[in-house]
CSV table of C-alpha atoms in Angstrom, one decimal:
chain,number,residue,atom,x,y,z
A,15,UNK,CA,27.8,-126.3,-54.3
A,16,UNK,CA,30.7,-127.2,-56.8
A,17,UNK,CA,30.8,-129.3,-59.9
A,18,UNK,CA,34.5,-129.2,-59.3
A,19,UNK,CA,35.8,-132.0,-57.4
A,20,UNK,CA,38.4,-130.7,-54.8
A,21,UNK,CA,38.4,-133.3,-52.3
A,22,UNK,CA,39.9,-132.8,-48.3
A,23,UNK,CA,41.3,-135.4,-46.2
A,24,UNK,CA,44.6,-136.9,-44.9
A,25,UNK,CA,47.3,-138.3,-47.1
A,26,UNK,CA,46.6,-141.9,-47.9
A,27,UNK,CA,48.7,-145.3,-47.2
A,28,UNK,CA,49.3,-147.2,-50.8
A,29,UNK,CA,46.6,-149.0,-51.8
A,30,UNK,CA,47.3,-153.2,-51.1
A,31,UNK,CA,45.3,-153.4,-54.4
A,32,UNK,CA,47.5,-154.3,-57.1
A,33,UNK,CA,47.2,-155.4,-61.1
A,34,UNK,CA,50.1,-157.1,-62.6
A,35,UNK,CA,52.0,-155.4,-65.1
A,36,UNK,CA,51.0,-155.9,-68.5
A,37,UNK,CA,53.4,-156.2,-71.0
A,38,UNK,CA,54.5,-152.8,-73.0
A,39,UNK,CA,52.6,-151.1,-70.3
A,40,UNK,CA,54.6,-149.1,-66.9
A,41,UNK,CA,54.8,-150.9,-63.4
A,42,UNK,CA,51.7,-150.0,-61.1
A,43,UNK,CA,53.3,-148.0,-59.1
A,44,UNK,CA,54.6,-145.9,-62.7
A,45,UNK,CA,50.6,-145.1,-63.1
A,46,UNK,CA,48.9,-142.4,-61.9
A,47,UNK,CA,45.5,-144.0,-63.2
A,48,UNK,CA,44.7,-147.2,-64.2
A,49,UNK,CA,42.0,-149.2,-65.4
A,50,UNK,CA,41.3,-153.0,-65.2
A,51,UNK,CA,37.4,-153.7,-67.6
A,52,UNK,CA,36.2,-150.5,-66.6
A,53,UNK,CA,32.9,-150.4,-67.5
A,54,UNK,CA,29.2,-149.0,-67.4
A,55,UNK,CA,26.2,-149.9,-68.3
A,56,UNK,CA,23.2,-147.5,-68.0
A,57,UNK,CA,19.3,-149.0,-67.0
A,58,UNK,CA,18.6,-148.4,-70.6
A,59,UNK,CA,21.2,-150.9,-71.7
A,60,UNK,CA,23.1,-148.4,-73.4
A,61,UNK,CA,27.1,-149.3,-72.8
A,62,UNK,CA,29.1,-146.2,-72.4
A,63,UNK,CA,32.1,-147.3,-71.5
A,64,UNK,CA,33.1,-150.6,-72.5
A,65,UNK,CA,35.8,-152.7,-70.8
A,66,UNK,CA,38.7,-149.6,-70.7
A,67,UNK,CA,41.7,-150.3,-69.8
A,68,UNK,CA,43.6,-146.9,-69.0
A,69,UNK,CA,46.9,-146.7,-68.4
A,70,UNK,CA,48.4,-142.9,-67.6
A,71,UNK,CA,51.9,-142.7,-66.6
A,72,UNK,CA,53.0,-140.4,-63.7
A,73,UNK,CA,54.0,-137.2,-64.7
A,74,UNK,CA,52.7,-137.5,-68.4
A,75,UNK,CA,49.5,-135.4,-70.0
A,76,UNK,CA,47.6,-137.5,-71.1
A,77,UNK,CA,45.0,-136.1,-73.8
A,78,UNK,CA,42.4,-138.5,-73.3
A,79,UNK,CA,40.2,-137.9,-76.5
A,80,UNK,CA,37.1,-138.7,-78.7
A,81,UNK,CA,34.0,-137.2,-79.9
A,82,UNK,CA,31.2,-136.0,-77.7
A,83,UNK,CA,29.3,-138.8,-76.3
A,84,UNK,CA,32.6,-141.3,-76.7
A,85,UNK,CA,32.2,-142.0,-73.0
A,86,UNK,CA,35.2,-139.7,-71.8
A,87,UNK,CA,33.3,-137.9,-69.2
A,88,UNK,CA,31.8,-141.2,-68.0
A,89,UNK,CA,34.8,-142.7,-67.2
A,90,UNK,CA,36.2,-139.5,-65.4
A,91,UNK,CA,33.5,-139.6,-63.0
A,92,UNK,CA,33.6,-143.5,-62.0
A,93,UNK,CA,37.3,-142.7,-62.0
A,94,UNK,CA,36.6,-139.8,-59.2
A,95,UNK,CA,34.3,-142.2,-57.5
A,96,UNK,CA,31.5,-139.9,-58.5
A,97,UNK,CA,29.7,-143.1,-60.5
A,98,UNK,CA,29.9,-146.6,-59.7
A,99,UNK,CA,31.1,-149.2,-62.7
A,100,UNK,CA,28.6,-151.5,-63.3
A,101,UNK,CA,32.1,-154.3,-63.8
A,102,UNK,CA,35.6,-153.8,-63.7
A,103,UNK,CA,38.1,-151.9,-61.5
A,104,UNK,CA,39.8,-148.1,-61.0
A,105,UNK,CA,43.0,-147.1,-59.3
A,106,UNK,CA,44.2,-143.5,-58.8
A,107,UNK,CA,47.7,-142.9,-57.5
A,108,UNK,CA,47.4,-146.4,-56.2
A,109,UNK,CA,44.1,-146.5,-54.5
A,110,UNK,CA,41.1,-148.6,-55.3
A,111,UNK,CA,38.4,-146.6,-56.3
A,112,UNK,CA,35.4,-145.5,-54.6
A,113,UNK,CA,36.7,-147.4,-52.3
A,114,UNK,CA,40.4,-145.4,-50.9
A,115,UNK,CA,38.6,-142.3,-52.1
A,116,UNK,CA,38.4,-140.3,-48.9
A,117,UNK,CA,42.4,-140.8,-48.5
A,118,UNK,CA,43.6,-140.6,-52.1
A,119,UNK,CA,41.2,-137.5,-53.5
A,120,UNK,CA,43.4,-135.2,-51.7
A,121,UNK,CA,45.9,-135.7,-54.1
A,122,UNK,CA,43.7,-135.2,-56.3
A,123,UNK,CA,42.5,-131.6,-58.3
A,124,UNK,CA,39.4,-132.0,-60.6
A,125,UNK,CA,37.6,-130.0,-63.0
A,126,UNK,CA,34.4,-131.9,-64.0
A,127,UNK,CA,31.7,-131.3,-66.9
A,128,UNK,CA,32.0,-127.9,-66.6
A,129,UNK,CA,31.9,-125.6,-62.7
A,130,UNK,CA,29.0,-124.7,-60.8
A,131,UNK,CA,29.6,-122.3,-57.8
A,132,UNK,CA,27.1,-120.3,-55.7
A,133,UNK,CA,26.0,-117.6,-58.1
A,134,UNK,CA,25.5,-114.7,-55.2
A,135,UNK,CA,29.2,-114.8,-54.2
A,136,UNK,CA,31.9,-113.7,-55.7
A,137,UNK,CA,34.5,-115.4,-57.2
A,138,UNK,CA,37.1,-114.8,-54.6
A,139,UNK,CA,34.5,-115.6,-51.7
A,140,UNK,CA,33.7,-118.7,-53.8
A,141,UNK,CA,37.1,-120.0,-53.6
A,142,UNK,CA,38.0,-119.1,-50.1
A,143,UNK,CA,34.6,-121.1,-49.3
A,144,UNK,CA,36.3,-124.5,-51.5
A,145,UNK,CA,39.7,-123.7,-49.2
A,146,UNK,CA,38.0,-123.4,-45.8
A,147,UNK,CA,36.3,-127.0,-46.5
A,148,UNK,CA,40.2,-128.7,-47.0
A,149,UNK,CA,40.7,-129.8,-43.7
A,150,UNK,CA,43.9,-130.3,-44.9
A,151,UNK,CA,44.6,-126.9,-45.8
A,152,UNK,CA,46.1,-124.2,-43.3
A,153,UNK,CA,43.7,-121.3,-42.8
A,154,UNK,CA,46.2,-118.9,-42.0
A,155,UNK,CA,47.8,-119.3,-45.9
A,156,UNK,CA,44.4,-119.4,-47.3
A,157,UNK,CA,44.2,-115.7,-48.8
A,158,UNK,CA,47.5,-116.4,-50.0
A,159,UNK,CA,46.2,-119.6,-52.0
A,160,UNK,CA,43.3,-117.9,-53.5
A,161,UNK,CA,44.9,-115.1,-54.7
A,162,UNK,CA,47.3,-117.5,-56.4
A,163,UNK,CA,45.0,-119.8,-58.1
A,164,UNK,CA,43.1,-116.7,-59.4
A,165,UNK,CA,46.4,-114.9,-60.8
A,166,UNK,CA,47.0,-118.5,-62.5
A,167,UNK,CA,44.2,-118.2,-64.1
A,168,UNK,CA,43.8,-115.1,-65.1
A,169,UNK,CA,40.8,-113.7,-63.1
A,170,UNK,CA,42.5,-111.5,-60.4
A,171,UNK,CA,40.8,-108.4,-62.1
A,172,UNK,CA,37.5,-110.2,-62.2
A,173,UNK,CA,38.0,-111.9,-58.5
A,174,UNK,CA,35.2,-109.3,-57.2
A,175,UNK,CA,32.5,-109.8,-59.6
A,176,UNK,CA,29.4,-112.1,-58.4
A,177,UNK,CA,29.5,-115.8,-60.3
A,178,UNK,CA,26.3,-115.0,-61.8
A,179,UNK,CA,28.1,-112.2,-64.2
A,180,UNK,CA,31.0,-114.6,-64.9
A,181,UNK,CA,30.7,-115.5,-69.0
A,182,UNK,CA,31.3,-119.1,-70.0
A,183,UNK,CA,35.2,-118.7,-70.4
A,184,UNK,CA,35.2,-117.1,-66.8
A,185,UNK,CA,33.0,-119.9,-64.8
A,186,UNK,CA,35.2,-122.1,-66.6
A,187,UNK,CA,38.9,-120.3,-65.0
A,188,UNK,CA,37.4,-120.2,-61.8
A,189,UNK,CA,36.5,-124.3,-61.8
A,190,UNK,CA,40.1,-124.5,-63.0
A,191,UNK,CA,41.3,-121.9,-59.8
A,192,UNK,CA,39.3,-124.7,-57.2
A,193,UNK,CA,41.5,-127.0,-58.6
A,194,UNK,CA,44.6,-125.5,-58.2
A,195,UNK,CA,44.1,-124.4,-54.9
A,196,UNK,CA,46.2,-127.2,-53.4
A,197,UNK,CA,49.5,-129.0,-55.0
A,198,UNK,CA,47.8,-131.6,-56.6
A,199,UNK,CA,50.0,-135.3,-57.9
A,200,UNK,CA,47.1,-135.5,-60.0
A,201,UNK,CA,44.8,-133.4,-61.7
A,202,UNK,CA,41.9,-134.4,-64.0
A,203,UNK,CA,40.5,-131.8,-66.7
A,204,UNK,CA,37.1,-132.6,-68.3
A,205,UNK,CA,37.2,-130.2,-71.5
A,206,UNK,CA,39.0,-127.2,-69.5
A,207,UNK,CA,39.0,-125.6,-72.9
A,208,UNK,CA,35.3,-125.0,-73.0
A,209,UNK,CA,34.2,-121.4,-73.6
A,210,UNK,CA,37.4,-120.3,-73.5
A,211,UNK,CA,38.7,-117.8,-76.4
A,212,UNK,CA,41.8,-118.6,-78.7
A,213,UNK,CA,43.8,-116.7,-75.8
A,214,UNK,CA,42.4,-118.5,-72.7
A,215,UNK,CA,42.6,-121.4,-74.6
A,216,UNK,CA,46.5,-120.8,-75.3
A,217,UNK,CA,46.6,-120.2,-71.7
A,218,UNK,CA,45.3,-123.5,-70.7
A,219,UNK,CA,47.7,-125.0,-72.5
A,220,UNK,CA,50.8,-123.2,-70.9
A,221,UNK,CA,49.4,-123.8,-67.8
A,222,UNK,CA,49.1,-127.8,-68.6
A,223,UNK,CA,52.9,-127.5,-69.6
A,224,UNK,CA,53.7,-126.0,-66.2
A,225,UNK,CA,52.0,-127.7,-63.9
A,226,UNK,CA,53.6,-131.1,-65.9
A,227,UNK,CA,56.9,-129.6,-65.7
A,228,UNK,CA,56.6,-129.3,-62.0
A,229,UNK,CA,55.6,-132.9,-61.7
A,230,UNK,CA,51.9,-132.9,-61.3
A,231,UNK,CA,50.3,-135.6,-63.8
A,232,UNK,CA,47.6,-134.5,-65.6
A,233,UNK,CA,44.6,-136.2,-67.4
A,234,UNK,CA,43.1,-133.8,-70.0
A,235,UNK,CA,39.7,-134.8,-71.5
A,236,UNK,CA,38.7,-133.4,-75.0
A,237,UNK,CA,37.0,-133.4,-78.5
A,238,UNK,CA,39.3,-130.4,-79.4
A,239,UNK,CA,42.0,-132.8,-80.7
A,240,UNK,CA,44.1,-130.9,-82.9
A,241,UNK,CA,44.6,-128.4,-79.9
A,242,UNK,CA,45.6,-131.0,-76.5
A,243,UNK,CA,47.5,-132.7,-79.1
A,244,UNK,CA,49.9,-129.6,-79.0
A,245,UNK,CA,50.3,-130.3,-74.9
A,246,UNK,CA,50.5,-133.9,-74.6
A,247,UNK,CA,52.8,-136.5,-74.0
A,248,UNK,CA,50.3,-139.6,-74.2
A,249,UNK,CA,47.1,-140.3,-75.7
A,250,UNK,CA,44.1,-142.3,-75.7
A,251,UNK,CA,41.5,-142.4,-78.2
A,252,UNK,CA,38.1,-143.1,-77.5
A,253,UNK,CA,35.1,-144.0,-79.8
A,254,UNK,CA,31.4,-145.3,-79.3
A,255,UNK,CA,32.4,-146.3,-75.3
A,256,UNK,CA,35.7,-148.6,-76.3
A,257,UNK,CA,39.8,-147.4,-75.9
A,258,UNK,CA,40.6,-147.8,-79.5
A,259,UNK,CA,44.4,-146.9,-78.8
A,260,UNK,CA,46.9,-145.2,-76.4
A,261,UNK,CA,50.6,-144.8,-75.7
A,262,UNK,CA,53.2,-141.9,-76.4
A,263,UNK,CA,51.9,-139.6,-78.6
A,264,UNK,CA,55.0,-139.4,-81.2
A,265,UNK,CA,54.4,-143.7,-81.5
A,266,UNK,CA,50.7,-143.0,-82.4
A,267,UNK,CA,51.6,-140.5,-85.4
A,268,UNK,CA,54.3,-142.4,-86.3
A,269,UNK,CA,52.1,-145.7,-86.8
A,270,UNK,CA,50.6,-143.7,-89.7
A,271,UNK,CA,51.8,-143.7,-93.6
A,272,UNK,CA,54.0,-141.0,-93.8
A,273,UNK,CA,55.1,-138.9,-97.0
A,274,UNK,CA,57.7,-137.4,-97.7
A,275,UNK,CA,57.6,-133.8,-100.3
A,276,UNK,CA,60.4,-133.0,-102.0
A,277,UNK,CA,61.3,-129.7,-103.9
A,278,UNK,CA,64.2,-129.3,-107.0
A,279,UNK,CA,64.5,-127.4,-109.7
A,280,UNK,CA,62.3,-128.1,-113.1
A,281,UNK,CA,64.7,-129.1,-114.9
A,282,UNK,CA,65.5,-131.7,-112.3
A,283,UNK,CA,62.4,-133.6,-111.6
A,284,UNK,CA,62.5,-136.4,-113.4
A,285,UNK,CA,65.7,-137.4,-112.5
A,286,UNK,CA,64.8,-136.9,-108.8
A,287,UNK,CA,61.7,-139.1,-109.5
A,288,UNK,CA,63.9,-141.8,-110.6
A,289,UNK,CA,66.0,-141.2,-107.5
A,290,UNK,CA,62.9,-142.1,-105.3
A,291,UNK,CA,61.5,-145.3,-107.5
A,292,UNK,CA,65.5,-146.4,-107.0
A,293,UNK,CA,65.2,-145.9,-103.4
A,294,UNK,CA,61.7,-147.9,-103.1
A,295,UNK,CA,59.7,-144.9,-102.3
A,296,UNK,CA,56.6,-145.3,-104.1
A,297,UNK,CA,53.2,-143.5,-105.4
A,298,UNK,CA,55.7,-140.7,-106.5
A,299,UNK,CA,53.4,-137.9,-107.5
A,300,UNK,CA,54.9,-134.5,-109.1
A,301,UNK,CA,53.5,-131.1,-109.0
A,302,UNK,CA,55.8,-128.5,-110.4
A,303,UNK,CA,59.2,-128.6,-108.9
A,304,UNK,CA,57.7,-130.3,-106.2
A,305,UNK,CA,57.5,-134.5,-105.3
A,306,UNK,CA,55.7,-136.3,-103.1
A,307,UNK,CA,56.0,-140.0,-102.1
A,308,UNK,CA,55.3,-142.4,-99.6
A,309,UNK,CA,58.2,-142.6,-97.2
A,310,UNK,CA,57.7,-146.0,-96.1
A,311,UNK,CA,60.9,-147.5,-93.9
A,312,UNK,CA,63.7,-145.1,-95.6
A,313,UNK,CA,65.3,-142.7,-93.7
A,314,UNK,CA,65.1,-139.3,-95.2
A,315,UNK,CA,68.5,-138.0,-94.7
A,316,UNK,CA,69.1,-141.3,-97.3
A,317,UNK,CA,66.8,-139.5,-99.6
A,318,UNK,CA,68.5,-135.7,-99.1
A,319,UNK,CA,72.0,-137.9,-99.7
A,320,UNK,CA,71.2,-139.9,-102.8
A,321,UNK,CA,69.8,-136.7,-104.7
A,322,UNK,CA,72.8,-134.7,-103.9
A,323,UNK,CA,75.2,-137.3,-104.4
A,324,UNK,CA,73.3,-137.6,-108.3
A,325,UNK,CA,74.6,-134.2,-108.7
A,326,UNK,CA,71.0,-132.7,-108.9
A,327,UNK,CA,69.0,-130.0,-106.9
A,328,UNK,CA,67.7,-130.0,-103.3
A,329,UNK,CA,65.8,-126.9,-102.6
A,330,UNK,CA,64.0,-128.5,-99.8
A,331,UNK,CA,62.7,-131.8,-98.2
A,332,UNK,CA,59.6,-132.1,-95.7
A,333,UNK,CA,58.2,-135.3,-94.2
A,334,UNK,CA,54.8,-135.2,-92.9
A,335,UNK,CA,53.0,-137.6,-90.4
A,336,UNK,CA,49.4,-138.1,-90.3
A,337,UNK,CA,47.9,-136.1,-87.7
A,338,UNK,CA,45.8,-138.1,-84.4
A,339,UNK,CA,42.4,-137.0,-86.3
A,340,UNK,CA,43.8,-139.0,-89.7
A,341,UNK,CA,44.3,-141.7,-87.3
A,342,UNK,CA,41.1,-141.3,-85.8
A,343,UNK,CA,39.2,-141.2,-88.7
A,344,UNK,CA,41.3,-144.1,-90.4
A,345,UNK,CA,40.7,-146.8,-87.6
A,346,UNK,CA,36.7,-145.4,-87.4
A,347,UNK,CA,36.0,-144.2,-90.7
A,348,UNK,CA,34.4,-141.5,-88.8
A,349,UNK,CA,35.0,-138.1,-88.1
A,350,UNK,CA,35.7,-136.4,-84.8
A,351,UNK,CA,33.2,-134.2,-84.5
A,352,UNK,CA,30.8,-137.5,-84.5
A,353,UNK,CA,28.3,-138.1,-81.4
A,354,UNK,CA,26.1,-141.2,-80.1
């Protein structure tokens, strides 16, 4: 038995199903997954995922992020039909949800809340077991595909130890392998990084970045922010069960106060300082040969211009954006390592 979801079937018809665009937000038929209230509501009357509305753009990563116990792996599951919502609605690649499962989780590659294989077998004979249940799949190509997904991964030399031996980092590969054992238009990674080393983590990533580039989306769940934040092209931010924002990554840093730092010689920096308050910039701040200011609307290249046309030194000029945890933490007031 598998906690990775690899699902077999026929390819489905398009789902009859659809939400009207919303304004600012891609077509239905641009969405790999989308969300409509999404939510759940356990016996206890905890809420963990309040009225969501995802929206994940074919052929984007999407990082979908937030502190453990924000409600990401929640929503993966009703997403994957593996939960029901107590209110609201799910489509994937067009399909209702639970309801066009058996024809759209095909299409579909999943790694949820961490792999669970059959501990006696090995982690070839595990896979070719996962292939031989695709009744989609061709059994005459299925050595070749296992082989494959293990060489992605980075297990080919460990392909004939038993499950049981596997460390974290390895059970983890192999749950990634499963689903890459099929092209998939969509694949759905619930903390993929888990266990993993700086190296197999680095790997995940490139692997991310390829299977993007070759068209597959990809919905990448995680605490570790700083590091999907590398790989992404969209994000959404969860907290406490609610979507606090989402869209292209670069808009999402760039709706933070930026600086800008800017370095001339010592006998120049008050005349550079009086460059900036001339420009507007404001909360200009020295330290040594070195100024920092908010940026606010004006371009830097109109900074960089005005100090050289004043006739006085530019030895360098940096803007910095805040990052998606400064965001985070801004809107929250929390940090992200921060659980319910």
């Amino acid at each position: 038995m598998t906690g990775t979801t690899v699902a077999t079937g026929t390819a489905p018809a398009a789902s009859s199903d659809q939400l009207p665009a919303a304004g600012g937000v891609p077509g239905d038929h641009d969405l790999a997954v989308r969300t409509d209230g999404l939510t759940k509501r356990f016996r206890s009357g905890q809420v963990a995922v309040d009225g969501l509305g995802l929206h994940v753009p074919r052929g984007s990563v999407y990082g979908f992020l937030g502190p453990n116990g924000s409600g990401k792996t929640t929503t993966i599951r009703m997403l994957l039909g593996l939960v029901r919502p107590t209110s609201g609605r799910a489509w994937l690649l067009d399909g209702a949800m639970p309801e066009a499962g058996a024809t759209v989780l095909p299409r579909v590659g999943a790694l949820v809340e961490g792999p669970a294989f059959h501990p006696y077998l090995t982690g070839r004979a595990n896979l070719v077991r996962l292939d031989a249940s695709d009744a989609t799949a061709d059994p005459r190509t299925s050595r070749r595909r296992t082989e494959d997904a293990l060489e992605r991964v980075g297990l080919s030399a460990a392909a004939a130890k038993p499950y049981r031996q596997y460390s974290l980092g390895m059970k983890q590969r192999l749950g990634l392998a499963a689903a890459l054992l099929r092209p998939r238009e969509l694949l759905v990674l619930d903390e993929p990084t888990n266990g993993l080393d700086p190296q197999g983590t680095r790997e995940v990533r490139h692997l991310v970045r390829e299977l993007a580039d070759a068209g597959t989306t990809v919905l990448v769940s995680s605490h570790l922010l700083a590091e999907i934040e590398q790989v992404c092209t969209h994000i959404g931010i969860m907290s406490r069960g609610r979507l606090l924002l989402q869209g292209e990554r670069q808009a999402l840093t760039d709706r933070g106060t930026a600086h800008v730092g800017v370095t001339t010689s010592l006998a120049h920096v008050g005349a550079v300082a009086e460059v900036l308050t001339g420009l507007g910039l404001t909360e200009v701040t020295t330290d040594g040969p070195t100024l920092r200011a908010l940026l606010a609307s004006t371009p830097p290249e109109k900074i960089s211009a005005a100090i050289v046309h004043a006739g006085l030194d530019l030895v360098g000029l940096e803007v910095t954006r805040p990052s998606l945890e400064q965001v985070f933490v801004a809107l929250t007031g929390e940090g992200f390592d921060v659980a319910r």
